[in-house]
Coordinates of C-alpha atoms in Angstrom, one line a residue:
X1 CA 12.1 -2.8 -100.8
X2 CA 12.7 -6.4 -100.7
X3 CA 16.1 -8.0 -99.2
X4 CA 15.9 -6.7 -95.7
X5 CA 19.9 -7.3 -93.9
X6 CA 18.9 -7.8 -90.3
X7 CA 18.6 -4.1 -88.4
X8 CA 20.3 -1.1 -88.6
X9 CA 20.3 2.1 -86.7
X10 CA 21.8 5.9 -87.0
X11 CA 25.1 6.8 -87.6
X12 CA 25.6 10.6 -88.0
X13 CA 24.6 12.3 -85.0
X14 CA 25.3 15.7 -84.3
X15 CA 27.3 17.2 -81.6
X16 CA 26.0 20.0 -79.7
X17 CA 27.5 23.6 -79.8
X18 CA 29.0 22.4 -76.4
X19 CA 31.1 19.7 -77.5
X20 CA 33.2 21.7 -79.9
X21 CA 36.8 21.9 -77.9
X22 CA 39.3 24.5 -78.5
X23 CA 42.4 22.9 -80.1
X24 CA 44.6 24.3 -78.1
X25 CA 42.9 22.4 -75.0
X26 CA 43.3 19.3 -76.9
X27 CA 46.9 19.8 -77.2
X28 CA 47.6 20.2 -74.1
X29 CA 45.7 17.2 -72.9
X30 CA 47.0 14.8 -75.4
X31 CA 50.6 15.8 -75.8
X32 CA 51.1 15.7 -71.8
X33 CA 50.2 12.2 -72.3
X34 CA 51.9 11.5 -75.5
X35 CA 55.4 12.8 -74.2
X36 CA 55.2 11.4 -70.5
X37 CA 53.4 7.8 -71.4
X38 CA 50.9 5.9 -69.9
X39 CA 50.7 5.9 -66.4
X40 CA 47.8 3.4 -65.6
X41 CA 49.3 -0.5 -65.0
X42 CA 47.3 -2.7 -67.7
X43 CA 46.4 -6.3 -67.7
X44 CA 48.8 -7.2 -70.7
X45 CA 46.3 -9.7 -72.4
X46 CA 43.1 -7.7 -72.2
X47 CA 42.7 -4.7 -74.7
X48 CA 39.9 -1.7 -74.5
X49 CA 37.8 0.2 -77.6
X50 CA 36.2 2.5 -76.8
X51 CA 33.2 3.3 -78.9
X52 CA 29.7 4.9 -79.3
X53 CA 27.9 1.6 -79.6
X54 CA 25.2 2.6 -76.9
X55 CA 22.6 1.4 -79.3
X56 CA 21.9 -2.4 -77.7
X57 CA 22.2 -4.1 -81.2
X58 CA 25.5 -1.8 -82.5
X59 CA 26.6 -2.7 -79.0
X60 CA 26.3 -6.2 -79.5
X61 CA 27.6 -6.5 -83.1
X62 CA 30.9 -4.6 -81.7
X63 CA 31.0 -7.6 -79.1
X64 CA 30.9 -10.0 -81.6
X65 CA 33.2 -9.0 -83.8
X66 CA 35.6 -8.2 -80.7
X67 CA 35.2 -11.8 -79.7
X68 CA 36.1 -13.4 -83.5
X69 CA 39.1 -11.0 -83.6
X70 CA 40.4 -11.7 -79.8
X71 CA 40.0 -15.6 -80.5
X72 CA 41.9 -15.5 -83.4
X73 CA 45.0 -13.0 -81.8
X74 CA 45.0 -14.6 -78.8
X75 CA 43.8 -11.7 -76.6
X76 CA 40.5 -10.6 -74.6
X77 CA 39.0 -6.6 -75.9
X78 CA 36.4 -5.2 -74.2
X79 CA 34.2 -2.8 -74.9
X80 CA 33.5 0.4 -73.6
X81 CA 30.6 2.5 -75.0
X82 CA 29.8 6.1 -74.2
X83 CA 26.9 8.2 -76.4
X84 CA 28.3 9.7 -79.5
X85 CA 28.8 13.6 -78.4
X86 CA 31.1 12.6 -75.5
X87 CA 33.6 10.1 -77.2
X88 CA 36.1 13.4 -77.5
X89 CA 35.4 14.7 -73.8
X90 CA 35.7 11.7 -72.7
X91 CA 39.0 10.4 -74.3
X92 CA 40.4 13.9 -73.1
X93 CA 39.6 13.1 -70.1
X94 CA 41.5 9.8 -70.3
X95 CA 44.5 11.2 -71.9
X96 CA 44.7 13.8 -68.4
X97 CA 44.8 10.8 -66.3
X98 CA 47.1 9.0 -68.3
X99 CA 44.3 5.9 -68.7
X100 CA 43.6 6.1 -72.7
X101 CA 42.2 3.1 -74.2
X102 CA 44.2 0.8 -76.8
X103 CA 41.5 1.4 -79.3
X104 CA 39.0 4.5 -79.6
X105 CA 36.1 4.6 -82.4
X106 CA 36.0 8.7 -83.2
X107 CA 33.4 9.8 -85.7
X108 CA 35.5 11.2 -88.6
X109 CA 35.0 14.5 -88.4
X110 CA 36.6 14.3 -85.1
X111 CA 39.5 12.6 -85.5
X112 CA 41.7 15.0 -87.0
X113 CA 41.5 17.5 -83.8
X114 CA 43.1 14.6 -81.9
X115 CA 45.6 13.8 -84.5
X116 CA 46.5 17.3 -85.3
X117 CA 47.0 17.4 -81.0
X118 CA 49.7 14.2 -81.5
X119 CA 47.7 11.8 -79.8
X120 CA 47.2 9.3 -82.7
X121 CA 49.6 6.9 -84.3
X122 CA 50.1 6.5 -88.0
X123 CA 48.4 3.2 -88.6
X124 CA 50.9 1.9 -91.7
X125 CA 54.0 2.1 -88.8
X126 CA 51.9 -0.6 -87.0
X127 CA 51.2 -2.6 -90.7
X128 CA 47.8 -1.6 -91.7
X129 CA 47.5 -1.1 -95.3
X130 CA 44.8 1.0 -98.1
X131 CA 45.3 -0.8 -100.8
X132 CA 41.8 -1.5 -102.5
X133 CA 40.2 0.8 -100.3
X134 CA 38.6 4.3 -102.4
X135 CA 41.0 7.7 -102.4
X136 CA 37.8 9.4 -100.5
X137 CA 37.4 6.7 -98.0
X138 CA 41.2 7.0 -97.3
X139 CA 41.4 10.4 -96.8
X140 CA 38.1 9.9 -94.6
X141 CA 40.6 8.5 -91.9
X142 CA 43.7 10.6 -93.1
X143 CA 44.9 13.8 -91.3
X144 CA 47.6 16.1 -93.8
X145 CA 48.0 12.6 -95.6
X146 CA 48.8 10.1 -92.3
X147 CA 46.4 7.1 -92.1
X148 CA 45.2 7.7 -88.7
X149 CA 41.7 6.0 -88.9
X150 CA 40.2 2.7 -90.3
X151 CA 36.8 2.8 -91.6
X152 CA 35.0 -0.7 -91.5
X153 CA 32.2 0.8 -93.0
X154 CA 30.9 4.8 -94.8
X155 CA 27.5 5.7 -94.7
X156 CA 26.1 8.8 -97.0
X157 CA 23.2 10.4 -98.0
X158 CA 20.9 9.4 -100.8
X159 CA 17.1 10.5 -101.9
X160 CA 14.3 8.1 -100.4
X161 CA 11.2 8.7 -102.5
X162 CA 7.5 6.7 -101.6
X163 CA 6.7 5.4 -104.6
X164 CA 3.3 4.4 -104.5
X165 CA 3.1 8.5 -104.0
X166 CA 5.0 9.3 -107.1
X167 CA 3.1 6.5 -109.3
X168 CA 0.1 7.8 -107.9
X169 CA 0.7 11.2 -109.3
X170 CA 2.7 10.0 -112.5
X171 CA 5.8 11.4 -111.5
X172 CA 9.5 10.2 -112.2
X173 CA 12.0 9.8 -109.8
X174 CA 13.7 13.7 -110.2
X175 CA 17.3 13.3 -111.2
X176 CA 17.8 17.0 -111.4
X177 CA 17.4 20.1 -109.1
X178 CA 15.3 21.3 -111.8
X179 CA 13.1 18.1 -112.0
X180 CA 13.3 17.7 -108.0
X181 CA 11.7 21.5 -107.7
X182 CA 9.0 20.7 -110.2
X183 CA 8.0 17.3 -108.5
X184 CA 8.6 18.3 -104.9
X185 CA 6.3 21.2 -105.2
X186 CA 3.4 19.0 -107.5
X187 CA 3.6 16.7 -104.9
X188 CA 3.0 18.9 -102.0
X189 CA -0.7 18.9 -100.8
X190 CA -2.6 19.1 -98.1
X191 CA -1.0 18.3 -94.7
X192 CA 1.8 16.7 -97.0
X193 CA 5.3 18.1 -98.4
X194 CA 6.9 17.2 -101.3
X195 CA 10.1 16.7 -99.9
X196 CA 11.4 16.7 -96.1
X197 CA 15.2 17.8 -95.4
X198 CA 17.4 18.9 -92.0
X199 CA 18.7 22.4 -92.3
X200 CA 18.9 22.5 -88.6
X201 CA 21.1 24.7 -85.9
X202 CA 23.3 21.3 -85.8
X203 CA 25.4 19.1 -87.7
X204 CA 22.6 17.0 -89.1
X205 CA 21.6 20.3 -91.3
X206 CA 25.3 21.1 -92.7
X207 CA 25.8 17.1 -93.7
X208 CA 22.4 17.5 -95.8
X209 CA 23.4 21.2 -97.2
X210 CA 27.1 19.6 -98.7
X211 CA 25.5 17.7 -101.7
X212 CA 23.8 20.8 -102.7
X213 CA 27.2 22.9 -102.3
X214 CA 29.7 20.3 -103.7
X215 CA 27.6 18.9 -106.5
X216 CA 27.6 22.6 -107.2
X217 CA 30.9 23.3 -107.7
X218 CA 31.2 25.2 -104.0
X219 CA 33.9 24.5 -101.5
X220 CA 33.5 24.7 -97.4
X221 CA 36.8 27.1 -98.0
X222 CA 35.0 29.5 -99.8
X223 CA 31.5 29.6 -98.1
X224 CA 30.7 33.3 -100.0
X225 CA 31.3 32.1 -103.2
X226 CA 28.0 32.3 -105.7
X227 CA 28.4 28.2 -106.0
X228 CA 27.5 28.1 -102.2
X229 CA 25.1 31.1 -102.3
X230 CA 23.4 29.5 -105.5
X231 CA 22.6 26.1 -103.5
X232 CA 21.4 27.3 -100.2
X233 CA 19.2 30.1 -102.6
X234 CA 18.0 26.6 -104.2
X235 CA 16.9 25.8 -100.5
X236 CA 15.4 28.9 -100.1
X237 CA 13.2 28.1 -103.5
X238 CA 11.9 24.9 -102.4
X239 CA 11.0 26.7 -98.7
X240 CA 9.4 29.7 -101.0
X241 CA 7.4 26.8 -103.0
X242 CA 5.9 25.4 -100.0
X243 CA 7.6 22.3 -100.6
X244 CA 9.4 22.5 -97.5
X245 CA 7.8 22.8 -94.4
X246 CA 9.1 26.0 -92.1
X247 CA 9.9 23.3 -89.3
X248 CA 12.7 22.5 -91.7
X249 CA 15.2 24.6 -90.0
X250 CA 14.5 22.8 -86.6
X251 CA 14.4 19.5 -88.2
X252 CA 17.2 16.7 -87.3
X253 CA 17.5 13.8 -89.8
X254 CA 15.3 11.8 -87.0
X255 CA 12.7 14.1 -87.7
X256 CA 12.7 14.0 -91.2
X257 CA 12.8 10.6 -90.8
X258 CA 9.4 10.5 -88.4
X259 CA 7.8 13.1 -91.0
X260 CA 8.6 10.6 -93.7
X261 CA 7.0 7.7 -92.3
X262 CA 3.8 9.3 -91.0
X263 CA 3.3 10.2 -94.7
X264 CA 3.7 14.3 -94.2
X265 CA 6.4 14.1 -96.6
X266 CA 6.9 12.3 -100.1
X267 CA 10.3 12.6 -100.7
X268 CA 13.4 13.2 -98.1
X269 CA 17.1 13.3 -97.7
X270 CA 18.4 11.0 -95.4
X271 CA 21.0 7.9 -94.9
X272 CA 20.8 4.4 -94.5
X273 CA 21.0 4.8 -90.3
X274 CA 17.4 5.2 -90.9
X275 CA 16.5 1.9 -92.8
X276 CA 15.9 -0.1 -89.9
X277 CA 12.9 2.5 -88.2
X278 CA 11.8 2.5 -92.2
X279 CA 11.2 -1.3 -92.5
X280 CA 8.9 -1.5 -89.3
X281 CA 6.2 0.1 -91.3
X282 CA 5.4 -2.8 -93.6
X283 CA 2.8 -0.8 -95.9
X284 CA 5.9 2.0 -96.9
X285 CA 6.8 1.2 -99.8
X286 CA 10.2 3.3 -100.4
X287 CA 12.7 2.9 -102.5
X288 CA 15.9 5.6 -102.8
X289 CA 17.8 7.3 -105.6
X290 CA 20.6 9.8 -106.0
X291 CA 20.5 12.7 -104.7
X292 CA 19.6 14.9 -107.3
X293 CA 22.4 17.6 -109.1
X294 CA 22.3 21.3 -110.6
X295 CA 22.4 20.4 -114.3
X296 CA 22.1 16.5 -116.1
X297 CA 25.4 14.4 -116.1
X298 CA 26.9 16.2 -113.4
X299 CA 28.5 13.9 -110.3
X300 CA 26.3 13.6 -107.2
X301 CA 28.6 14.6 -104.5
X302 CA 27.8 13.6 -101.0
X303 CA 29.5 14.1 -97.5
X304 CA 31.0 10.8 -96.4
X305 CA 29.8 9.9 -92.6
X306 CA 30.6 7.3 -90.3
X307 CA 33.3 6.3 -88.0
X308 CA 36.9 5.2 -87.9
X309 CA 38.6 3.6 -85.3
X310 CA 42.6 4.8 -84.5
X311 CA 45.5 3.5 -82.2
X312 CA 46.1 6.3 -79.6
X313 CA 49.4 7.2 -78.3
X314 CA 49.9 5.7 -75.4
X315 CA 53.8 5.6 -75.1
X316 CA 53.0 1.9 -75.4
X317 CA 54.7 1.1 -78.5
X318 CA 54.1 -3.1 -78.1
X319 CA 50.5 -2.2 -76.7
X320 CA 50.4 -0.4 -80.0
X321 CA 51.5 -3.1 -82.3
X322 CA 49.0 -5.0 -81.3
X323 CA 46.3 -2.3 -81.1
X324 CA 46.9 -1.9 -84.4
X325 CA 46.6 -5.7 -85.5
X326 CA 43.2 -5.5 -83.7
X327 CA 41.9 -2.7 -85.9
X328 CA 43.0 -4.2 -89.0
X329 CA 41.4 -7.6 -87.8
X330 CA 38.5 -5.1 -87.1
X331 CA 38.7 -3.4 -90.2
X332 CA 39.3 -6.8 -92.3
X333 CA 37.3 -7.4 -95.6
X334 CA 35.6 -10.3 -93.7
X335 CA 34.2 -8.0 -90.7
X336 CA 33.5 -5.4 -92.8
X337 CA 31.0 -7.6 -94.4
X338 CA 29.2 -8.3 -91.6
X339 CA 29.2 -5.1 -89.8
X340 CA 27.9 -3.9 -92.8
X341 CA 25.2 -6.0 -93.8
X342 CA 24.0 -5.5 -90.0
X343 CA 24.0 -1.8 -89.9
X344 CA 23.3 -1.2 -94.1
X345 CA 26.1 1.0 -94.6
X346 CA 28.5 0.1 -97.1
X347 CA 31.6 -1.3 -96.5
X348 CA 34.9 0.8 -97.5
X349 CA 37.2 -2.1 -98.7
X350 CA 36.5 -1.9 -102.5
X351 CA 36.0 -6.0 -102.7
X352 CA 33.7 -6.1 -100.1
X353 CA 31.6 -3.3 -101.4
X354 CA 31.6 -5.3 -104.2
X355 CA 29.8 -8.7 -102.6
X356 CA 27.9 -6.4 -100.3
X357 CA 26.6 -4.9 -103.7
X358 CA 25.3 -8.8 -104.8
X359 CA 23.6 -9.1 -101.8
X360 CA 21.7 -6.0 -101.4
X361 CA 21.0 -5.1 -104.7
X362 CA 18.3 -2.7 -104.3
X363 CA 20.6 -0.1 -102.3
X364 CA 23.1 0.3 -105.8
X365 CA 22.4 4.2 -105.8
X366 CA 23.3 4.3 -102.1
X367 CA 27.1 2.5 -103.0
X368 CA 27.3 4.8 -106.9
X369 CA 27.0 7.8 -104.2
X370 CA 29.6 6.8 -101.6
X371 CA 31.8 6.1 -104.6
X372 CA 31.8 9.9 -105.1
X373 CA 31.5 10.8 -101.6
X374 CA 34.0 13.4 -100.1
X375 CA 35.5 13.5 -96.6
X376 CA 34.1 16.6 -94.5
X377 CA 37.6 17.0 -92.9
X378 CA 39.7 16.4 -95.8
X379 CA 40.5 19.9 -97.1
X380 CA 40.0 21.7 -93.5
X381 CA 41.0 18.9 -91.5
X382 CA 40.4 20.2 -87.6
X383 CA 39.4 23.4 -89.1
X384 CA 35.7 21.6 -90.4
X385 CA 34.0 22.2 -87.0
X386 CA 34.6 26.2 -86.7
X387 CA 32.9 26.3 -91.2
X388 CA 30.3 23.6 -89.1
X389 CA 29.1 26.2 -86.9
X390 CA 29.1 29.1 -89.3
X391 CA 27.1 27.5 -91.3
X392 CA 24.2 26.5 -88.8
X393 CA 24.1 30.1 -88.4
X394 CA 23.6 30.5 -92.2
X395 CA 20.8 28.2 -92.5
X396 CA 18.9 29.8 -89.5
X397 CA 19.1 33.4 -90.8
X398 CA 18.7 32.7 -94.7
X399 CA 15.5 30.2 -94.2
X400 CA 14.0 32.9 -91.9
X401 CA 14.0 35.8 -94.4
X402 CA 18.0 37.0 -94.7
X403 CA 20.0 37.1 -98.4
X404 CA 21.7 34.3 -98.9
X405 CA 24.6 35.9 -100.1
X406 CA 24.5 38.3 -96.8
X407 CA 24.1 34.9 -94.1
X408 CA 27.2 33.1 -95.8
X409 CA 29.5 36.5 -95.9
X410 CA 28.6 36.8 -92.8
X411 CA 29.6 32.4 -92.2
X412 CA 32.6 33.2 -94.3
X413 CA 33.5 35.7 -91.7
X414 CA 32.8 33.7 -88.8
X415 CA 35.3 30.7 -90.3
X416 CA 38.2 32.6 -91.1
X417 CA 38.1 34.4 -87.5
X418 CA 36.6 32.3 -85.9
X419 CA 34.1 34.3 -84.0

């Protein structure tokens, strides 16, 4: 690599098992609060995010840009950060007590349990347009077509490839699943893998499978279709290879991160969250690609991650007005920019991808794959965490010696019931 933005640090993180809330306790938390108000007296000029910025430098970025937007609309917002997995517990909480925040920052997957609850406002009432901003990234912050959610920046998943390993062994980058099998398994040796992926019991593992299943032709509705079965069986082949280590199934992307770096892997799937930890080891020379597809010319299809930040309902509706004029001062081309370039994701306003593109060049195949990047939530919509959790269970029993097509009837089963 060569142009190095300042830091960055992770943006997907998986929620535990735990943190998955019945809807029907979400609707009675949020609508309570949507039909009686807000209760809690407010300093009128001071506004509050609430985020998962716990990371000191994402923490600090958010302050920044807090400060340029509250000097320029005349207001004070302050932050308020809590870790990733309790943003939804936590603004439940708020909604019972009647003290919600102006602003909260939900991952996307997220958001549509609280919108589908009533507890978000459509952000074009309070003046925030998508125009130049992609279909996908839209319906990334959409809920049954309502803009609920602005993205200042998407993240996605891309190959990362050592390529003083691959020149070393003559190899080309592998643009296929055909080429990445032959290459993955020629350069597994020793102590080290060919490639390093997450198919853990968590989130992390299902955000890696969806490439594989959507570049495929499969469909999270369907999860016993022969598309799906065909991809996780493609899994299967690289664990069979050896190209895959058996840790695999407990693996987050942090750890195929770590395996990465300490040279026990040549190739991995992972996001630009993990650029930053990447760049501390000066003598890693990495570069990334596409993530490789079932047959040539097809579209590499990865899951959209990231963030959006949405106007709750407070019963506020001036509070909201100008809620919503901080997110789109948030959310604006210019901050976009600089968020981006910060954290190296890419930013979702089409002109700003554009100049982030000119200025890190050398992360093109990371922007070509959030052009075709799909929304987890956008066919499900609150429905994506119970197809989440079957297919963890999928992953676990079909890398430890179960049929493919037997663990995903079986996740298939689990989604439409529920249990």
């Amino acid at each position: 690599m060569t142009a190095h933005p300042p830091v960055a640090a992770h943006h997907l993180r998986a929620r535990p098992r735990s943190a998955v809330i019945p809807l029907a306790a979400v609707c009675a938390l949020v609508l309570g609060t949507a039909l009686t108000g807000c209760a809690q007296q407010r300093d009128g000029d001071v506004y509050t995010v609430m985020n998962s910025s716990t990371d000191e430098t994402y923490h600090r970025w958010d302050a920044e840009a807090m400060a340029r937007c509250g000097e320029r609309l005349g207001v004070t917002i302050e932050q308020q950060s809590v870790p990733a997995s309790q943003v939804m517990t936590k603004a439940l909480r708020m909604a019972s007590s009647k003290s919600l925040p102006d602003i909260v920052q939900f991952d996307a997957s997220e958001m549509p349990t609280f919108a589908e609850a009533g507890g978000l406002v459509d952000l074009r009432t309070l003046g925030l347009e998508t125009e130049g901003i992609p279909e996908g990234i839209v319906d990334f912050g959409s809920y049954e077509g309502t803009y609920y959610g602005a993205a200042r920046s998407v993240n996605t998943l891309a190959l990362f490839y050592n390529k003083d390993i691959l020149d070393a062994a003559g190899a080309e980058v592998p643009a296929t699943w055909d080429e990445l099998r032959r290459t993955a398994k020629k350069l597994t040796q020793g102590k080290r893998y060919g490639l390093a992926l997450s198919a853990g019991g968590a989130e992390d593992g299902v955000f890696q499978f969806t490439p594989f299943m959507w570049s495929n032709g499969g469909d999270e509705r369907d999860l016993d279709s022969p598309e799906v079965v065909e991809a996780l069986d493609y899994w299967k082949a690289l664990l069979e290879d050896g190209s895959l280590s058996k840790s695999t199934v407990n693996w987050t992307q942090a750890d195929v991160n770590d395996q990465f770096m300490a040279g026990n892997a040549a190739m991995m799937i992972n996001g630009p969250w993990q650029v930053e930890t990447l760049n501390t080891k000066k003598s890693l020379n990495w570069e990334i690609a596409r993530i490789p597809v079932p047959e040539p010319g097809a579209d590499s299809v990865g899951p959209l991650g990231g963030a959006v930040l949405t106007v709750p309902d407070t019963g506020d509706p001036g509070r909201q007005k100008t809620a919503g004029r901080i997110v789109a001062c948030m959310a604006g081309e210019e901050e976009q920019l600089t968020y981006a370039l910060n954290s190296w994701m890419v930013p979702a306003h089409g002109e700003a991808a554009a100049q982030w593109r000119e200025q890190v060049p050398e992360l093109d195949a990371l922007a070509d794959q959030v052009a075709a990047a799909r929304s987890r939530t956008a066919q499900l919509g609150a429905g994506w965490s119970g197809v989440s959790l079957a297919l963890q269970s999928a992953f676990q029993s079909a890398l430890t010696g179960q049929s493919s097509e037997a663990a995903l009837k079986r996740a298939q089963q689990r989604a439409t019931s529920g249990n």
